[in-house]
Amino acid sequence: MERNVKILGAPTDYGANRRGVDMGPSAIRYAGLADELTSAGVSVEDAGDLSVPHHATHDPDAGSDNAKHLHEVREVTTTLADAVSTALADGWTPLALGGDHSIAIGSMVGSARDADIGVVWFDAHGDYNTPETSPSGNVHGMPLAAALGVGDFEATDWANASGLSAENVAIVGLRDVDKTEAAAIRDSDITAFTMSDIDERGIVEVTNDALDVATDGTDGVHISLDLDWLDPREAPGVGTPVRGGATYREAHEAMELVAESGAMRSFELVEVNPILDQHNETAELATELAASALGKRIL
């Protein structure tokens, strides 16, 4: 299936606990994203970076007792939601480049504005904390809860993805989850696959099951790929690395299955931090995985 992809940079670190992830879009572009996608037969238009507020423009602790920089996160994600929605309406597949994982709020809200969507969330973490439960207050640990309207995010006018239900969300590769967050995921309708599931059942079966969850009764799937899903030996340039992650080949196999499904509606690459990277190899891996998700094959 031929795709027209619009790249949307979201250079923000407001949701993260370490500086540098705001340079992720530049690093991914420098790694040759446009050329890699073109080689996969994809028509590419780079819309540049969204405008991101400066730290001095807002009170970083305003808006919530335990959600840092929530005003800035709201501004960035609202802008991204509009850009994603517009790209889809114009016939593009939006590819958002983070930036930290809080940008997923905007991606999901925009993708679900005029459609019922599912989500496959490739991540070491659940990102299902709320301001009430988060031990850190970093919003990059809250985007799934925000989009699903959990806790303090219930009935907000900016964070809830109207066309998304928890029963169409699958998390793949969990291995580092806060205790309260783990209980919340178990009590929800989210389907969660840990790295143990991948070890026992294999990446093909787990990814196909995740896609089945996300496509059941929906119009398309949002793919969220946090590079910390991979083992730090494969992707060292991330802010919250966790040992025991997906291998290089497992990650490519999963993205190839995404492409084969033909269900992807929107896509994001997040948490590439060039300050922490080695020779830009994590950004290069991100470009390769994006190409696999969009149809690139060995033969």
GROMACS .gro file of C-alpha atoms in nm:
model
  299
    1MET     CA    1   0.000   0.000   0.000
    2GLU     CA    2   0.152   0.331  -0.109
    3ARG     CA    3   0.164   0.592   0.166
    4ASN     CA    4   0.203   0.965   0.177
    5VAL     CA    5   0.373   1.056   0.504
    6LYS     CA    6   0.384   1.398   0.664
    7ILE     CA    7   0.660   1.446   0.922
    8LEU     CA    8   0.565   1.661   1.220
    9GLY     CA    9   0.845   1.754   1.459
   10ALA     CA   10   0.753   1.806   1.825
   11PRO     CA   11   1.079   1.917   1.990
   12THR     CA   12   0.972   1.919   2.353
   13ASP     CA   13   1.118   1.792   2.678
   14TYR     CA   14   0.851   1.932   2.907
   15GLY     CA   15   0.720   1.587   2.994
   16ALA     CA   16   1.060   1.431   3.060
   17ASN     CA   17   1.298   1.402   3.352
   18ARG     CA   18   1.618   1.465   3.151
   19ARG     CA   19   1.710   1.741   2.912
   20GLY     CA   20   1.806   1.675   2.551
   21VAL     CA   21   1.508   1.482   2.420
   22ASP     CA   22   1.382   1.804   2.260
   23MET     CA   23   1.665   1.757   2.009
   24GLY     CA   24   1.525   1.420   1.904
   25PRO     CA   25   1.349   1.542   1.587
   26SER     CA   26   1.670   1.703   1.461
   27ALA     CA   27   1.873   1.389   1.536
   28ILE     CA   28   1.623   1.165   1.357
   29ARG     CA   29   1.618   1.391   1.054
   30TYR     CA   30   2.000   1.407   1.054
   31ALA     CA   31   2.003   1.026   1.058
   32GLY     CA   32   1.835   1.032   0.717
   33LEU     CA   33   1.467   0.976   0.791
   34ALA     CA   34   1.336   1.127   0.467
   35ASP     CA   35   1.580   0.927   0.252
   36GLU     CA   36   1.505   0.606   0.443
   37LEU     CA   37   1.132   0.648   0.392
   38THR     CA   38   1.175   0.740   0.027
   39SER     CA   39   1.376   0.421  -0.023
   40ALA     CA   40   1.075   0.234   0.117
   41GLY     CA   41   0.859   0.379  -0.159
   42VAL     CA   42   0.695   0.638   0.064
   43SER     CA   43   0.609   0.989  -0.052
   44VAL     CA   44   0.739   1.225   0.218
   45GLU     CA   45   0.667   1.584   0.312
   46ASP     CA   46   0.843   1.735   0.612
   47ALA     CA   47   0.625   2.001   0.773
   48GLY     CA   48   0.905   2.112   1.005
   49ASP     CA   49   0.877   2.156   1.379
   50LEU     CA   50   0.582   2.275   1.580
   51SER     CA   51   0.622   2.589   1.787
   52VAL     CA   52   0.714   2.499   2.145
   53PRO     CA   53   0.686   2.749   2.432
   54HIS     CA   54   0.997   2.861   2.617
   55HIS     CA   55   1.042   2.760   2.980
   56ALA     CA   56   1.018   3.121   3.094
   57THR     CA   57   0.672   3.176   2.948
   58HIS     CA   58   0.481   2.973   3.211
   59ASP     CA   59   0.500   2.863   3.573
   60PRO     CA   60   0.639   2.507   3.545
   61ASP     CA   61   0.442   2.390   3.849
   62ALA     CA   62   0.108   2.546   3.761
   63GLY     CA   63  -0.198   2.350   3.653
   64SER     CA   64  -0.159   2.045   3.875
   65ASP     CA   65  -0.005   1.956   4.208
   66ASN     CA   66   0.195   1.674   4.054
   67ALA     CA   67   0.218   1.714   3.679
   68LYS     CA   68   0.522   1.919   3.589
   69HIS     CA   69   0.500   2.176   3.310
   70LEU     CA   70   0.139   2.082   3.243
   71HIS     CA   71   0.064   2.417   3.077
   72GLU     CA   72   0.346   2.366   2.828
   73VAL     CA   73   0.253   2.003   2.766
   74ARG     CA   74  -0.103   2.110   2.700
   75GLU     CA   75   0.009   2.378   2.453
   76VAL     CA   76   0.239   2.143   2.259
   77THR     CA   77  -0.006   1.854   2.246
   78THR     CA   78  -0.298   2.073   2.144
   79THR     CA   79  -0.093   2.211   1.855
   80LEU     CA   80   0.014   1.860   1.755
   81ALA     CA   81  -0.343   1.728   1.772
   82ASP     CA   82  -0.453   1.992   1.523
   83ALA     CA   83  -0.159   1.913   1.293
   84VAL     CA   84  -0.228   1.538   1.304
   85SER     CA   85  -0.599   1.587   1.239
   86THR     CA   86  -0.529   1.820   0.946
   87ALA     CA   87  -0.272   1.583   0.794
   88LEU     CA   88  -0.519   1.294   0.806
   89ALA     CA   89  -0.795   1.505   0.653
   90ASP     CA   90  -0.559   1.595   0.369
   91GLY     CA   91  -0.476   1.230   0.296
   92TRP     CA   92  -0.142   1.202   0.477
   93THR     CA   93  -0.021   0.952   0.733
   94PRO     CA   94   0.115   1.172   1.013
   95LEU     CA   95   0.454   1.075   1.159
   96ALA     CA   96   0.525   1.272   1.477
   97LEU     CA   97   0.883   1.298   1.600
   98GLY     CA   98   0.948   1.353   1.969
   99GLY     CA   99   1.043   1.479   2.189
  100ASP     CA  100   0.930   1.302   2.499
  101HIS     CA  101   0.634   1.064   2.513
  102SER     CA  102   0.391   1.329   2.636
  103ILE     CA  103   0.348   1.424   2.269
  104ALA     CA  104   0.144   1.105   2.228
  105ILE     CA  105  -0.148   1.285   2.390
  106GLY     CA  106  -0.161   1.514   2.087
  107SER     CA  107  -0.107   1.233   1.838
  108MET     CA  108  -0.390   1.025   1.980
  109VAL     CA  109  -0.632   1.315   2.024
  110GLY     CA  110  -0.571   1.426   1.665
  111SER     CA  111  -0.594   1.076   1.521
  112ALA     CA  112  -0.915   1.000   1.713
  113ARG     CA  113  -1.087   1.330   1.639
  114ASP     CA  114  -1.286   1.198   1.342
  115ALA     CA  115  -1.243   0.822   1.378
  116ASP     CA  116  -1.251   0.531   1.618
  117ILE     CA  117  -0.892   0.420   1.668
  118GLY     CA  118  -0.690   0.155   1.842
  119VAL     CA  119  -0.340   0.197   1.983
  120VAL     CA  120  -0.037  -0.032   1.994
  121TRP     CA  121   0.208   0.106   2.248
  122PHE     CA  122   0.564  -0.028   2.214
  123ASP     CA  123   0.729   0.075   2.539
  124ALA     CA  124   0.920  -0.049   2.842
  125HIS     CA  125   0.678   0.152   3.055
  126GLY     CA  126   0.301   0.162   3.090
  127ASP     CA  127   0.269   0.543   3.078
  128TYR     CA  128  -0.059   0.497   3.264
  129ASN     CA  129   0.018   0.711   3.567
  130THR     CA  130  -0.193   1.011   3.661
  131PRO     CA  131  -0.100   1.322   3.858
  132GLU     CA  132  -0.242   1.147   4.166
  133THR     CA  133  -0.033   0.829   4.123
  134SER     CA  134   0.287   0.947   3.954
  135PRO     CA  135   0.596   0.922   4.175
  136SER     CA  136   0.782   1.175   3.957
  137GLY     CA  137   0.522   1.415   3.819
  138ASN     CA  138   0.670   1.376   3.470
  139VAL     CA  139   0.392   1.380   3.212
  140HIS     CA  140   0.578   1.146   2.975
  141GLY     CA  141   0.465   0.876   3.219
  142MET     CA  142   0.098   0.974   3.181
  143PRO     CA  143  -0.006   0.996   2.812
  144LEU     CA  144  -0.215   0.678   2.796
  145ALA     CA  145  -0.403   0.776   3.110
  146ALA     CA  146  -0.454   1.125   2.971
  147ALA     CA  147  -0.589   1.008   2.635
  148LEU     CA  148  -0.823   0.763   2.807
  149GLY     CA  149  -0.949   1.022   3.057
  150VAL     CA  150  -0.826   0.850   3.372
  151GLY     CA  151  -0.801   1.024   3.709
  152ASP     CA  152  -0.731   1.398   3.697
  153PHE     CA  153  -0.750   1.378   3.318
  154GLU     CA  154  -1.118   1.280   3.318
  155ALA     CA  155  -1.330   1.508   3.099
  156THR     CA  156  -1.052   1.754   3.019
  157ASP     CA  157  -1.107   1.969   2.713
  158TRP     CA  158  -0.767   1.887   2.558
  159ALA     CA  159  -0.625   1.548   2.662
  160ASN     CA  160  -0.903   1.295   2.600
  161ALA     CA  161  -0.902   1.106   2.269
  162SER     CA  162  -1.274   1.087   2.194
  163GLY     CA  163  -1.253   0.794   1.953
  164LEU     CA  164  -1.029   0.574   2.170
  165SER     CA  165  -1.139   0.308   2.419
  166ALA     CA  166  -0.919   0.111   2.657
  167GLU     CA  167  -1.033  -0.222   2.511
  168ASN     CA  168  -0.859  -0.121   2.185
  169VAL     CA  169  -0.525  -0.042   2.351
  170ALA     CA  170  -0.239  -0.293   2.361
  171ILE     CA  171   0.094  -0.229   2.534
  172VAL     CA  172   0.385  -0.437   2.406
  173GLY     CA  173   0.711  -0.496   2.592
  174LEU     CA  174   0.635  -0.386   2.949
  175ARG     CA  175   0.916  -0.442   3.197
  176ASP     CA  176   0.929  -0.136   3.426
  177VAL     CA  177   0.595  -0.041   3.582
  178ASP     CA  178   0.520   0.144   3.906
  179LYS     CA  179   0.325  -0.062   4.161
  180THR     CA  180   0.014   0.158   4.161
  181GLU     CA  181   0.032   0.191   3.783
  182ALA     CA  182   0.051  -0.187   3.742
  183ALA     CA  183  -0.263  -0.230   3.950
  184ALA     CA  184  -0.441   0.035   3.743
  185ILE     CA  185  -0.347  -0.140   3.418
  186ARG     CA  186  -0.469  -0.475   3.554
  187ASP     CA  187  -0.798  -0.314   3.656
  188SER     CA  188  -0.846  -0.149   3.315
  189ASP     CA  189  -0.958  -0.292   2.981
  190ILE     CA  190  -0.607  -0.241   2.837
  191THR     CA  191  -0.430  -0.551   2.704
  192ALA     CA  192  -0.069  -0.560   2.824
  193PHE     CA  193   0.209  -0.786   2.697
  194THR     CA  194   0.527  -0.793   2.904
  195MET     CA  195   0.874  -0.886   2.783
  196SER     CA  196   0.808  -1.224   2.946
  197ASP     CA  197   0.521  -1.273   2.702
  198ILE     CA  198   0.757  -1.196   2.415
  199ASP     CA  199   1.016  -1.438   2.556
  200GLU     CA  200   0.760  -1.716   2.593
  201ARG     CA  201   0.543  -1.664   2.285
  202GLY     CA  202   0.766  -1.477   2.041
  203ILE     CA  203   0.741  -1.130   1.894
  204VAL     CA  204   0.531  -1.239   1.595
  205GLU     CA  205   0.246  -1.387   1.799
  206VAL     CA  206   0.248  -1.102   2.052
  207THR     CA  207   0.250  -0.829   1.787
  208ASN     CA  208  -0.026  -0.995   1.588
  209ASP     CA  209  -0.236  -1.028   1.904
  210ALA     CA  210  -0.175  -0.661   1.985
  211LEU     CA  211  -0.283  -0.559   1.636
  212ASP     CA  212  -0.596  -0.774   1.670
  213VAL     CA  213  -0.685  -0.584   1.988
  214ALA     CA  214  -0.624  -0.246   1.825
  215THR     CA  215  -0.812  -0.321   1.502
  216ASP     CA  216  -1.122  -0.478   1.659
  217GLY     CA  217  -1.405  -0.252   1.545
  218THR     CA  218  -1.181   0.049   1.477
  219ASP     CA  219  -1.105   0.261   1.172
  220GLY     CA  220  -0.728   0.238   1.209
  221VAL     CA  221  -0.441   0.212   1.454
  222HIS     CA  222  -0.205   0.463   1.611
  223ILE     CA  223   0.144   0.318   1.655
  224SER     CA  224   0.348   0.466   1.938
  225LEU     CA  225   0.713   0.360   1.939
  226ASP     CA  226   0.921   0.462   2.239
  227LEU     CA  227   1.284   0.377   2.168
  228ASP     CA  228   1.330   0.261   2.527
  229TRP     CA  229   1.120  -0.040   2.425
  230LEU     CA  230   1.444  -0.176   2.285
  231ASP     CA  231   1.727  -0.302   2.499
  232PRO     CA  232   1.978  -0.025   2.587
  233ARG     CA  233   2.246  -0.216   2.397
  234GLU     CA  234   2.043  -0.150   2.084
  235ALA     CA  235   1.915   0.199   2.173
  236PRO     CA  236   2.140   0.371   2.428
  237GLY     CA  237   2.017   0.724   2.357
  238VAL     CA  238   1.703   0.728   2.572
  239GLY     CA  239   1.624   0.896   2.902
  240THR     CA  240   1.483   0.597   3.091
  241PRO     CA  241   1.670   0.286   2.971
  242VAL     CA  242   1.568  -0.053   3.110
  243ARG     CA  243   1.768  -0.369   3.052
  244GLY     CA  244   1.602  -0.672   2.898
  245GLY     CA  245   1.424  -0.503   2.610
  246ALA     CA  246   1.348  -0.595   2.252
  247THR     CA  247   1.633  -0.689   2.023
  248TYR     CA  248   1.713  -0.520   1.695
  249ARG     CA  249   1.555  -0.803   1.498
  250GLU     CA  250   1.247  -0.829   1.721
  251ALA     CA  251   1.183  -0.457   1.675
  252HIS     CA  252   1.210  -0.479   1.298
  253GLU     CA  253   0.987  -0.787   1.289
  254ALA     CA  254   0.721  -0.604   1.490
  255MET     CA  255   0.733  -0.302   1.260
  256GLU     CA  256   0.716  -0.526   0.953
  257LEU     CA  257   0.400  -0.683   1.095
  258VAL     CA  258   0.255  -0.336   1.148
  259ALA     CA  259   0.318  -0.264   0.780
  260GLU     CA  260   0.168  -0.596   0.670
  261SER     CA  261  -0.149  -0.526   0.868
  262GLY     CA  262  -0.221  -0.215   0.660
  263ALA     CA  263  -0.397  -0.074   0.967
  264MET     CA  264  -0.163   0.206   1.071
  265ARG     CA  265  -0.340   0.543   1.072
  266SER     CA  266  -0.083   0.753   1.258
  267PHE     CA  267   0.264   0.697   1.399
  268GLU     CA  268   0.514   0.850   1.637
  269LEU     CA  269   0.877   0.799   1.733
  270VAL     CA  270   0.962   0.927   2.080
  271GLU     CA  271   1.228   0.956   2.351
  272VAL     CA  272   1.537   0.974   2.127
  273ASN     CA  273   1.786   1.179   2.328
  274PRO     CA  274   2.099   1.264   2.127
  275ILE     CA  275   2.283   1.390   2.436
  276LEU     CA  276   2.272   1.036   2.574
  277ASP     CA  277   2.325   0.861   2.239
  278GLN     CA  278   2.639   0.705   2.094
  279HIS     CA  279   2.726   0.827   1.745
  280ASN     CA  280   2.354   0.895   1.677
  281GLU     CA  281   2.288   0.521   1.658
  282THR     CA  282   1.952   0.541   1.838
  283ALA     CA  283   1.829   0.804   1.595
  284GLU     CA  284   1.953   0.591   1.305
  285LEU     CA  285   1.768   0.291   1.447
  286ALA     CA  286   1.452   0.501   1.476
  287THR     CA  287   1.469   0.587   1.106
  288GLU     CA  288   1.517   0.221   1.013
  289LEU     CA  289   1.222   0.111   1.224
  290ALA     CA  290   1.003   0.382   1.077
  291ALA     CA  291   1.087   0.255   0.730
  292SER     CA  292   1.001  -0.102   0.830
  293ALA     CA  293   0.666   0.012   0.973
  294LEU     CA  294   0.595   0.189   0.645
  295GLY     CA  295   0.671  -0.107   0.424
  296LYS     CA  296   1.046  -0.135   0.364
  297ARG     CA  297   1.160  -0.494   0.309
  298ILE     CA  298   1.489  -0.671   0.253
  299LEU     CA  299   1.368  -0.805  -0.084
   0.00000   0.00000   0.00000
